[in-house]
Amino acid sequence: MRRWQTVLVVSGLVLLVLIGGAAWLLIRATSQARERVVAYLEERLDSEVELAALEIDLWPLPSIAGRGLVVRHHGRSDVPPLVSIREFSADATFRGLLWRPLRVRRVRLDGLRLHVPPGGRAEGRAGVEVRPASVASAAFTQEPAAPQEQRQPAVVVDEILADQARLEIGTSRTDRPPRLFELHRMRLQEFAIEHASRFDALLTNPQPPGQVTTSGTFGPWNGQEPSATPLAGRYTFERADLGVFKGIDGTLVSRGEFGGRLERIDVRGKADVTDFEVKVAGNRVRLVSEFVTVVDGTNGNTELTDVHATWLDSALDAQGAVTGERGKRGRTVALDVTMQQAALRDVLQFAISDEKVPLEGLLDLKTRFVLPPGEADVIERLELDGDFEIERAKFLSLNVQKAIAELSRRGQGEIDAETGESVVSNLRGHIALSDGQARFSKLTFEVPGAEVRLTGVYAIPREWLDFRGELRLDATVSQTQEGWKRQVLRPFDSLLRRDGAGTIVPIKITGPRAKPKFGVEVKRIFRR
């Protein structure tokens, strides 16, 4: 009995020593693991790393749990951390821990926050430089530039999962907040800091709000310049609500591909708005566009290197940029727009309700398009400055058609001729739109026997006309009449004949667009 008691006591002491030794080894391993994790991240991310706690469990399979991971790029405390994770966990296999590189099976992240600082090379850049579409497109066929120093990965993670994360891309503008993206789901595969990794994510775009599904490659991580980290992939942007921009409405769907660096991303894709509407007109049309753009992550500006948009039977081409201005909220869209043989009715859909379109024809237009930020409707903020020409222009109002036909007959001195088609020619001019008012200069059009030259303003929201100009006729004023009226007007022929025209009459057109008033400015005749 005493012998068995002695054996039990010795065995108990040995067991206690083994348990204590295992506990000591596990505590030491945990402490060393924490130090190694911190040292590895500091070296590879070129950052200062904090890790509040780390726990290791070896049964039944190796696993790690930690909390309070904070990564500060270059140790900076004056900007948000590069990475912060509230809690994380990882699991592996014994075999994976024995191989080099060390392989972790899965990592789960909770409370992930990413903040990419602006690139130092872009500091102070005020605007963007519009590049040819061919240059921008090259980004999709070239491999992303690799960092200067290539390293073999020390750790590879088969899969990283993060839900409800947040990505912030800092701007080089101190007066602007970072660009914020809510990442509802993110997955990285074959992840290593030293090489490119596959990713897929579901996120919300801030403006216009909509859901983005994306996948592609990310990395290798550029520790010296995080914003220069390369990425490439494809995206689908759905249910984007354009109604957040005052004055327009519609739901946008866009698909495309992208490539470049976090600070400067080339994007090529197609957008489709099935129900686009400018609210002042109230017409809904399908608007489809193909585009090549460059998004500058350092300041949020976007170069529109090549945009081709179509709607109904018309199309336009544009180049320009979307830029911010220091001290002002929002961004300005500035484009050089060209239209060739666009249906005038299609263009007027954006400014006039469908049943009120006054004119049809084929439009050629070259204009500067500027849309500043603001709370007012789009039509009140929009600025245009360009030249236009309309072929085979035809007024759709029967009253106006009759008036044009009458003008043509009298301009030719053919009072009794039959009424022909009221098609005008050489309708051209210059338009300057601002504050909801279209100011026309050098506005001219011709019909057989007559020419009209006008300058004036059309107030779009009020649909109000105020034009002044002159009517030039081939016939003399007396030839425009018959009977006794011709005899009465004959003495005035010399007064109104000038500059090679048979008659020049000062005219005005004023009043509501639906029922304008046409008149002769008699005072201008005698003043002249």
Coordinates of C-alpha atoms in Angstrom, one line a residue:
M1 CA 0.0 0.0 0.0
R2 CA 2.8 2.4 0.9
R3 CA 4.6 1.5 -2.3
W4 CA 1.4 2.3 -4.4
Q5 CA 1.0 5.6 -2.5
T6 CA 4.6 6.5 -3.3
V7 CA 4.0 5.7 -7.0
L8 CA 0.9 7.8 -7.1
V9 CA 2.5 10.8 -5.4
V10 CA 5.5 10.6 -7.7
S11 CA 3.2 10.3 -10.7
G12 CA 1.2 13.2 -9.6
L13 CA 4.3 15.3 -9.1
V14 CA 5.5 14.4 -12.6
L15 CA 2.1 15.2 -14.1
L16 CA 2.1 18.5 -12.4
V17 CA 5.6 19.2 -13.7
L18 CA 4.5 18.2 -17.2
I19 CA 1.4 20.4 -17.1
G20 CA 3.3 23.3 -15.7
G21 CA 6.0 22.9 -18.3
A22 CA 3.4 22.7 -21.1
A23 CA 1.7 25.8 -19.7
W24 CA 5.0 27.6 -19.5
L25 CA 5.9 26.6 -23.1
L26 CA 2.4 27.6 -24.4
I27 CA 2.7 31.0 -22.6
R28 CA 6.2 31.5 -24.0
A29 CA 5.0 30.4 -27.5
T30 CA 2.1 32.8 -27.3
S31 CA 4.4 35.6 -26.2
Q32 CA 6.9 34.8 -29.0
A33 CA 4.2 34.5 -31.6
R34 CA 2.8 37.9 -30.7
E35 CA 6.3 39.4 -30.9
R36 CA 6.9 37.7 -34.3
V37 CA 3.5 38.8 -35.7
V38 CA 4.2 42.4 -34.7
A39 CA 7.8 42.3 -36.1
Y40 CA 6.7 40.7 -39.4
L41 CA 3.9 43.2 -40.0
E42 CA 6.2 46.2 -39.1
E43 CA 8.8 45.0 -41.5
R44 CA 6.6 44.1 -44.5
L45 CA 4.2 47.1 -44.1
D46 CA 6.8 49.6 -43.2
S47 CA 4.6 50.6 -40.3
E48 CA 4.3 50.7 -36.5
V49 CA 2.1 47.9 -35.3
E50 CA 0.1 47.5 -32.0
L51 CA -1.5 44.2 -31.0
A52 CA -3.5 44.2 -27.7
A53 CA -3.8 40.5 -27.3
L54 CA -3.0 37.2 -29.0
E55 CA -4.1 33.7 -27.9
I56 CA -2.9 30.3 -29.3
D57 CA -4.8 27.0 -29.2
L58 CA -3.1 23.8 -30.4
W59 CA -6.0 21.3 -29.9
P60 CA -7.5 19.8 -31.9
L61 CA -5.9 21.9 -34.6
P62 CA -3.8 25.1 -34.4
S63 CA -5.8 28.3 -34.1
I64 CA -5.1 31.9 -33.2
A65 CA -7.4 34.6 -31.8
G66 CA -6.5 38.2 -31.3
R67 CA -7.9 41.7 -30.8
G68 CA -6.8 45.3 -31.0
L69 CA -4.6 45.2 -34.1
V70 CA -3.6 48.7 -35.2
V71 CA -1.1 49.4 -38.1
R72 CA 0.2 53.0 -38.4
H73 CA 2.0 53.7 -41.7
H74 CA 5.5 55.1 -40.9
G75 CA 4.3 55.4 -37.3
R76 CA 2.1 58.4 -38.1
S77 CA -0.4 59.3 -35.4
D78 CA -1.7 62.5 -37.2
V79 CA -3.8 60.4 -39.7
P80 CA -6.1 57.4 -39.2
P81 CA -4.3 54.0 -38.9
L82 CA -3.6 52.2 -42.2
V83 CA -5.3 49.1 -40.7
S84 CA -7.3 48.6 -37.6
I85 CA -9.0 45.3 -36.6
R86 CA -11.2 44.9 -33.6
E87 CA -11.0 41.1 -33.4
F88 CA -9.6 38.4 -35.6
S89 CA -9.2 34.6 -35.7
A90 CA -7.2 32.1 -37.7
D91 CA -7.0 28.4 -38.1
A92 CA -4.3 26.2 -39.7
T93 CA -3.1 22.6 -39.9
F94 CA 0.1 21.2 -38.3
R95 CA 1.4 20.4 -41.8
G96 CA 0.8 23.9 -42.9
L97 CA 2.8 25.3 -40.0
L98 CA 5.8 23.0 -40.9
W99 CA 6.1 24.2 -44.5
R100 CA 7.8 27.3 -45.8
P101 CA 6.2 29.6 -46.5
L102 CA 4.0 29.1 -43.4
R103 CA 0.4 28.5 -44.6
V104 CA -2.7 29.5 -42.7
R105 CA -6.0 28.0 -43.8
R106 CA -8.5 30.7 -43.0
V107 CA -8.6 34.2 -41.3
R108 CA -11.7 35.9 -40.2
L109 CA -11.7 39.7 -39.5
D110 CA -14.2 41.6 -37.4
G111 CA -14.4 45.4 -37.4
L112 CA -11.9 45.9 -40.2
R113 CA -11.1 49.5 -41.1
L114 CA -8.7 50.3 -44.0
H115 CA -7.4 53.8 -44.6
V116 CA -5.2 54.3 -47.7
P117 CA -3.3 57.6 -47.4
P118 CA -2.8 59.7 -50.6
G119 CA 0.4 59.2 -52.6
G120 CA 3.2 61.6 -51.9
R121 CA 4.0 62.0 -55.6
A122 CA 0.5 63.5 -56.1
E123 CA 0.6 66.1 -53.3
G124 CA -0.4 69.6 -54.5
R125 CA -1.8 68.5 -57.8
A126 CA -4.6 70.9 -58.4
G127 CA -6.4 69.2 -61.3
V128 CA -6.2 66.4 -63.8
E129 CA -4.6 66.0 -67.2
V130 CA -6.9 64.6 -69.8
R131 CA -5.1 61.7 -71.6
P132 CA -6.0 60.3 -75.0
A133 CA -8.3 57.2 -74.8
S134 CA -5.6 55.1 -76.3
V135 CA -3.2 55.9 -73.4
A136 CA -5.8 55.2 -70.8
S137 CA -6.8 51.9 -72.4
A138 CA -3.2 50.7 -72.3
A139 CA -3.6 50.1 -68.5
F140 CA -5.8 47.1 -69.3
T141 CA -3.3 45.3 -71.4
Q142 CA -0.2 46.0 -69.3
E143 CA 0.8 44.2 -66.1
P144 CA 0.7 46.4 -63.0
A145 CA 4.1 47.7 -62.0
A146 CA 5.7 45.6 -59.3
P147 CA 7.4 47.2 -56.3
Q148 CA 11.1 47.8 -56.5
E149 CA 12.0 45.0 -54.1
Q150 CA 10.7 41.5 -54.7
R151 CA 10.4 39.3 -51.6
Q152 CA 9.4 35.6 -51.1
P153 CA 6.3 35.4 -49.0
A154 CA 6.8 34.2 -45.4
V155 CA 3.1 33.6 -44.7
V156 CA 0.3 32.7 -47.2
V157 CA -3.3 32.7 -46.2
D158 CA -5.6 30.5 -48.2
E159 CA -8.7 32.7 -47.5
I160 CA -9.4 35.9 -45.6
L161 CA -13.0 36.8 -44.8
A162 CA -14.3 40.1 -43.6
D163 CA -17.9 41.3 -43.2
Q164 CA -19.1 44.9 -42.6
A165 CA -15.7 46.4 -43.2
R166 CA -14.9 50.0 -44.2
L167 CA -12.4 51.4 -46.8
E168 CA -11.3 55.0 -46.7
I169 CA -9.1 56.4 -49.5
G170 CA -7.4 59.6 -48.3
T171 CA -7.2 62.6 -50.6
S172 CA -4.3 65.1 -51.1
R173 CA -6.8 67.9 -50.3
T174 CA -6.8 68.9 -46.7
D175 CA -10.3 70.5 -47.1
R176 CA -11.9 67.2 -48.2
P177 CA -12.8 64.1 -46.2
P178 CA -11.6 60.7 -47.5
R179 CA -13.6 58.7 -49.9
L180 CA -15.6 56.2 -47.9
F181 CA -16.8 52.7 -49.1
E182 CA -18.8 50.3 -47.0
L183 CA -17.6 46.7 -47.7
H184 CA -20.5 44.4 -46.8
R185 CA -18.5 41.3 -47.8
M186 CA -14.8 40.9 -48.8
R187 CA -12.8 37.7 -49.5
L188 CA -9.1 37.4 -50.4
Q189 CA -7.6 34.2 -51.7
E190 CA -4.0 33.0 -51.7
F191 CA -3.2 36.2 -49.8
A192 CA 0.4 37.2 -49.2
I193 CA 1.8 40.7 -48.7
E194 CA 4.5 40.0 -51.2
H195 CA 2.5 39.0 -54.2
A196 CA -0.8 39.7 -55.9
S197 CA -3.9 38.0 -54.4
R198 CA -7.4 37.3 -55.8
F199 CA -10.3 39.1 -54.2
D200 CA -14.1 39.5 -54.5
A201 CA -16.2 42.0 -52.6
L202 CA -19.7 43.5 -52.2
L203 CA -19.8 47.1 -51.3
T204 CA -21.9 50.3 -51.4
N205 CA -20.9 53.2 -53.6
P206 CA -21.3 56.5 -51.7
Q207 CA -22.5 58.8 -54.6
P208 CA -24.7 57.9 -56.3
P209 CA -25.7 55.2 -53.8
G210 CA -25.7 51.8 -55.3
Q211 CA -24.4 48.2 -54.9
V212 CA -21.1 47.2 -56.4
T213 CA -20.0 43.6 -56.9
T214 CA -16.3 43.3 -57.9
S215 CA -13.5 40.7 -58.3
G216 CA -10.0 40.7 -59.5
T217 CA -6.4 40.9 -58.2
F218 CA -4.8 43.1 -55.5
G219 CA -1.1 43.6 -54.7
P220 CA 1.7 43.1 -54.1
W221 CA 1.4 45.6 -51.2
N222 CA 3.6 48.6 -51.6
G223 CA 4.8 49.3 -48.1
Q224 CA 6.6 52.5 -49.0
E225 CA 3.7 54.0 -50.9
P226 CA 0.4 52.2 -50.1
S227 CA -1.5 54.2 -52.7
A228 CA 0.7 52.8 -55.4
T229 CA -0.4 49.3 -54.7
P230 CA -1.6 47.7 -58.0
L231 CA -5.1 46.3 -58.6
A232 CA -7.1 45.1 -61.5
G233 CA -10.5 43.4 -62.0
R234 CA -14.1 43.7 -63.1
Y235 CA -17.1 45.3 -61.5
T236 CA -20.9 45.5 -61.7
F237 CA -22.6 48.6 -60.3
E238 CA -26.4 48.1 -59.8
R239 CA -29.4 50.1 -58.6
A240 CA -27.6 53.4 -58.5
D241 CA -30.1 56.1 -57.7
L242 CA -29.5 59.2 -59.8
G243 CA -32.3 60.9 -57.9
V244 CA -29.8 62.1 -55.3
F245 CA -28.7 64.7 -57.8
K246 CA -31.3 67.4 -57.8
G247 CA -33.0 67.9 -61.1
I248 CA -32.5 64.5 -62.6
D249 CA -33.7 61.0 -61.9
G250 CA -33.2 57.4 -63.0
T251 CA -31.6 54.1 -62.0
L252 CA -28.1 53.3 -63.4
V253 CA -26.5 49.9 -64.1
S254 CA -22.9 49.8 -65.1
R255 CA -20.4 47.0 -65.9
G256 CA -16.8 47.1 -66.8
E257 CA -13.2 46.5 -65.9
F258 CA -10.5 48.5 -64.1
G259 CA -6.7 48.4 -63.6
G260 CA -3.9 50.6 -62.3
R261 CA -3.0 51.6 -58.7
L262 CA -5.1 52.6 -55.7
E263 CA -4.2 56.3 -56.4
R264 CA -5.0 56.2 -60.1
I265 CA -7.4 53.6 -61.6
D266 CA -8.2 53.3 -65.2
V267 CA -11.9 52.2 -65.7
R268 CA -13.5 51.1 -68.9
G269 CA -17.2 50.1 -69.0
K270 CA -20.7 50.6 -70.1
A271 CA -23.6 52.4 -68.3
D272 CA -27.3 51.9 -68.9
V273 CA -30.0 54.2 -67.4
T274 CA -33.4 52.8 -68.7
D275 CA -35.4 55.7 -67.2
F276 CA -33.2 58.8 -67.3
E277 CA -35.1 62.0 -66.7
V278 CA -34.4 65.7 -66.5
K279 CA -37.2 66.8 -64.2
V280 CA -37.8 70.2 -65.8
A281 CA -39.0 68.3 -69.0
G282 CA -40.5 65.2 -67.4
N283 CA -39.6 62.9 -70.3
R284 CA -38.0 59.5 -69.5
V285 CA -35.6 58.0 -72.1
R286 CA -33.1 55.2 -72.1
L287 CA -29.5 56.5 -72.0
V288 CA -26.6 54.2 -72.7
S289 CA -23.0 55.1 -72.6
E290 CA -19.6 53.6 -73.1
F291 CA -16.6 55.2 -71.4
V292 CA -13.0 55.2 -70.5
T293 CA -12.1 57.1 -67.4
V294 CA -9.2 57.5 -64.9
V295 CA -10.1 57.9 -61.2
D296 CA -7.4 59.7 -59.3
G297 CA -7.5 58.4 -55.7
T298 CA -5.3 61.2 -54.4
N299 CA -8.0 63.9 -54.8
G300 CA -11.1 62.0 -56.1
N301 CA -10.9 63.6 -59.5
T302 CA -12.0 61.7 -62.6
E303 CA -10.7 62.1 -66.1
L304 CA -13.3 61.3 -68.8
T305 CA -11.0 60.4 -71.6
D306 CA -13.6 59.0 -73.9
V307 CA -17.4 59.0 -73.5
H308 CA -19.9 57.9 -76.1
A309 CA -23.6 58.1 -75.2
T310 CA -26.7 57.2 -77.1
W311 CA -30.4 57.7 -76.5
L312 CA -33.4 57.3 -78.9
D313 CA -32.0 58.0 -82.4
S314 CA -29.1 60.3 -81.3
A315 CA -25.6 60.1 -79.9
L316 CA -22.8 62.4 -78.5
D317 CA -19.1 62.1 -77.8
A318 CA -17.4 63.8 -74.9
Q319 CA -14.1 64.3 -73.2
G320 CA -13.4 66.1 -69.9
A321 CA -13.1 65.7 -66.2
V322 CA -14.9 65.7 -62.9
T323 CA -12.9 67.8 -60.4
G324 CA -13.2 69.4 -57.0
E325 CA -12.2 72.9 -56.1
R326 CA -10.5 73.8 -52.9
G327 CA -12.9 75.2 -50.3
K328 CA -16.0 74.2 -52.2
R329 CA -18.2 71.2 -51.5
G330 CA -19.0 68.8 -54.4
R331 CA -17.4 68.4 -57.8
T332 CA -17.7 70.1 -61.2
V333 CA -18.3 68.2 -64.4
A334 CA -16.6 69.9 -67.4
L335 CA -16.9 68.3 -70.8
D336 CA -16.2 69.1 -74.5
V337 CA -19.3 67.7 -76.2
T338 CA -19.8 67.0 -79.9
M339 CA -23.0 65.9 -81.6
Q340 CA -23.3 65.1 -85.3
Q341 CA -26.6 64.6 -87.1
A342 CA -28.5 64.1 -83.8
A343 CA -32.2 64.3 -83.9
L344 CA -33.2 67.7 -82.5
R345 CA -36.4 66.2 -81.0
D346 CA -34.2 63.8 -79.0
V347 CA -32.1 66.6 -77.6
L348 CA -35.1 68.8 -76.7
Q349 CA -36.5 65.8 -74.7
F350 CA -34.1 67.0 -71.9
A351 CA -35.5 70.5 -71.8
I352 CA -39.1 70.5 -73.1
S353 CA -41.9 68.1 -72.4
D354 CA -42.6 65.7 -75.3
E355 CA -45.9 67.2 -76.5
K356 CA -44.4 70.7 -76.6
V357 CA -41.4 70.1 -78.9
P358 CA -41.5 73.1 -81.3
L359 CA -38.9 72.1 -83.9
E360 CA -37.4 69.0 -85.5
G361 CA -34.3 68.5 -87.6
L362 CA -30.7 67.1 -87.5
L363 CA -28.4 68.8 -85.0
D364 CA -24.7 69.4 -85.2
L365 CA -23.3 70.8 -82.0
K366 CA -19.9 71.6 -80.4
T367 CA -20.1 73.0 -76.9
R368 CA -18.4 73.3 -73.6
F369 CA -20.6 71.6 -71.0
V370 CA -20.1 72.6 -67.3
L371 CA -22.1 71.4 -64.4
P372 CA -21.0 72.9 -61.1
P373 CA -22.0 71.4 -57.7
G374 CA -24.9 72.9 -55.8
E375 CA -28.4 72.4 -54.4
A376 CA -30.3 73.9 -57.4
D377 CA -31.8 71.9 -60.2
V378 CA -29.5 70.7 -62.9
I379 CA -31.1 73.0 -65.5
E380 CA -30.3 76.0 -63.3
R381 CA -26.7 74.9 -62.7
L382 CA -25.9 73.7 -66.2
E383 CA -23.6 75.9 -68.4
L384 CA -23.2 75.6 -72.1
D385 CA -21.2 77.6 -74.5
G386 CA -21.0 76.5 -78.1
D387 CA -22.1 76.6 -81.7
F388 CA -24.9 74.7 -83.4
E389 CA -26.4 74.1 -86.8
I390 CA -29.7 72.4 -87.7
E391 CA -30.3 70.7 -91.1
R392 CA -33.8 70.4 -92.5
A393 CA -35.3 72.3 -89.6
K394 CA -39.1 72.2 -89.5
F395 CA -41.4 74.0 -87.0
L396 CA -44.1 71.6 -85.8
S397 CA -46.8 74.1 -84.9
L398 CA -49.4 74.4 -87.7
N399 CA -49.7 78.1 -87.0
V400 CA -45.9 78.6 -87.2
Q401 CA -45.8 76.5 -90.4
K402 CA -48.4 78.7 -92.0
A403 CA -46.5 81.8 -90.9
I404 CA -43.2 80.5 -92.3
A405 CA -44.9 79.5 -95.6
E406 CA -46.5 83.0 -95.8
L407 CA -43.2 84.6 -95.1
S408 CA -41.5 82.6 -97.9
R409 CA -44.2 83.6 -100.4
R410 CA -44.2 87.2 -99.6
G411 CA -40.4 87.3 -99.4
Q412 CA -40.4 86.1 -103.0
G413 CA -43.1 88.5 -104.0
E414 CA -45.4 85.6 -104.9
I415 CA -48.6 86.4 -103.1
D416 CA -50.8 84.0 -104.9
A417 CA -48.4 81.0 -105.0
E418 CA -49.4 77.7 -103.4
T419 CA -48.2 77.0 -99.8
G420 CA -45.2 74.7 -99.9
E421 CA -43.4 72.6 -97.2
S422 CA -42.3 74.9 -94.3
V423 CA -38.7 73.7 -94.1
V424 CA -36.1 76.2 -93.1
S425 CA -32.4 76.0 -94.0
N426 CA -29.1 77.2 -92.6
L427 CA -30.5 77.4 -89.0
R428 CA -27.4 78.1 -87.0
G429 CA -26.2 80.2 -84.1
H430 CA -24.3 80.4 -80.8
I431 CA -25.8 79.4 -77.5
A432 CA -24.6 80.3 -74.0
L433 CA -26.7 78.6 -71.2
S434 CA -26.5 79.6 -67.6
D435 CA -28.9 80.2 -64.7
G436 CA -31.6 78.4 -66.6
Q437 CA -31.5 80.9 -69.5
A438 CA -30.4 80.1 -73.0
R439 CA -28.8 83.2 -74.6
F440 CA -28.7 83.0 -78.4
S441 CA -26.5 85.2 -80.6
K442 CA -25.9 85.1 -84.4
L443 CA -29.1 83.0 -84.6
T444 CA -30.2 82.8 -88.3
F445 CA -32.3 80.8 -90.6
E446 CA -33.6 81.0 -94.1
V447 CA -36.6 80.1 -96.2
P448 CA -36.9 80.7 -99.9
G449 CA -37.1 84.5 -100.3
A450 CA -36.4 85.4 -96.7
E451 CA -33.8 85.3 -93.9
V452 CA -34.2 85.9 -90.2
R453 CA -31.4 87.1 -87.9
L454 CA -32.0 87.1 -84.1
T455 CA -30.4 87.7 -80.8
G456 CA -32.2 86.9 -77.5
V457 CA -33.0 84.8 -74.5
Y458 CA -35.1 81.8 -73.8
A459 CA -35.9 81.3 -70.1
I460 CA -36.2 77.5 -69.9
P461 CA -38.2 77.0 -66.6
R462 CA -40.6 79.8 -67.5
E463 CA -40.7 78.9 -71.2
W464 CA -40.5 82.6 -72.0
L465 CA -39.0 84.1 -75.2
D466 CA -37.5 87.6 -75.7
F467 CA -35.7 88.0 -79.1
R468 CA -34.8 91.0 -81.2
G469 CA -33.5 91.0 -84.7
E470 CA -34.3 91.6 -88.4
L471 CA -36.2 90.1 -91.2
R472 CA -34.5 90.3 -94.6
L473 CA -36.7 89.7 -97.7
D474 CA -35.7 89.4 -101.4
A475 CA -38.8 91.3 -102.4
T476 CA -39.3 95.0 -101.7
V477 CA -41.9 95.8 -99.1
S478 CA -44.5 96.8 -101.7
Q479 CA -44.0 93.5 -103.5
T480 CA -45.1 91.6 -100.4
Q481 CA -48.6 93.0 -100.8
E482 CA -51.2 93.3 -103.5
G483 CA -53.9 95.7 -104.7
W484 CA -54.0 99.2 -103.1
K485 CA -51.6 98.1 -100.3
R486 CA -48.9 97.7 -102.8
Q487 CA -49.3 101.2 -104.1
V488 CA -49.4 102.6 -100.6
L489 CA -46.2 100.9 -99.6
R490 CA -44.2 101.7 -102.7
P491 CA -42.8 104.9 -101.3
F492 CA -41.3 102.9 -98.4
D493 CA -39.3 100.6 -100.6
S494 CA -36.2 102.8 -100.6
L495 CA -36.4 103.2 -96.8
L496 CA -36.4 99.5 -96.1
R497 CA -34.1 98.4 -99.0
R498 CA -30.5 98.0 -97.7
D499 CA -27.4 95.8 -97.8
G500 CA -28.5 94.0 -101.0
A501 CA -31.8 92.9 -99.5
G502 CA -35.1 94.0 -101.0
T503 CA -36.5 94.7 -97.5
I504 CA -35.0 94.7 -94.0
V505 CA -37.5 95.0 -91.2
P506 CA -36.6 95.1 -87.5
I507 CA -38.6 92.5 -85.6
K508 CA -39.2 91.2 -82.1
I509 CA -40.5 87.9 -80.7
T510 CA -41.7 87.9 -77.1
G511 CA -44.0 86.0 -74.8
P512 CA -44.6 82.4 -73.8
R513 CA -43.1 79.8 -76.0
A514 CA -46.5 78.2 -76.7
K515 CA -48.0 81.5 -78.0
P516 CA -45.3 84.0 -78.8
K517 CA -46.0 87.5 -80.2
F518 CA -44.4 88.6 -83.4
G519 CA -44.0 92.3 -84.1
V520 CA -42.3 95.0 -86.1
E521 CA -40.2 97.5 -84.1
V522 CA -41.3 100.6 -86.0
K523 CA -39.1 103.0 -83.9
R524 CA -36.0 101.1 -85.0
I525 CA -36.9 101.7 -88.7
F526 CA -37.0 105.4 -88.3
R527 CA -34.1 105.5 -85.9
R528 CA -32.0 103.7 -88.5

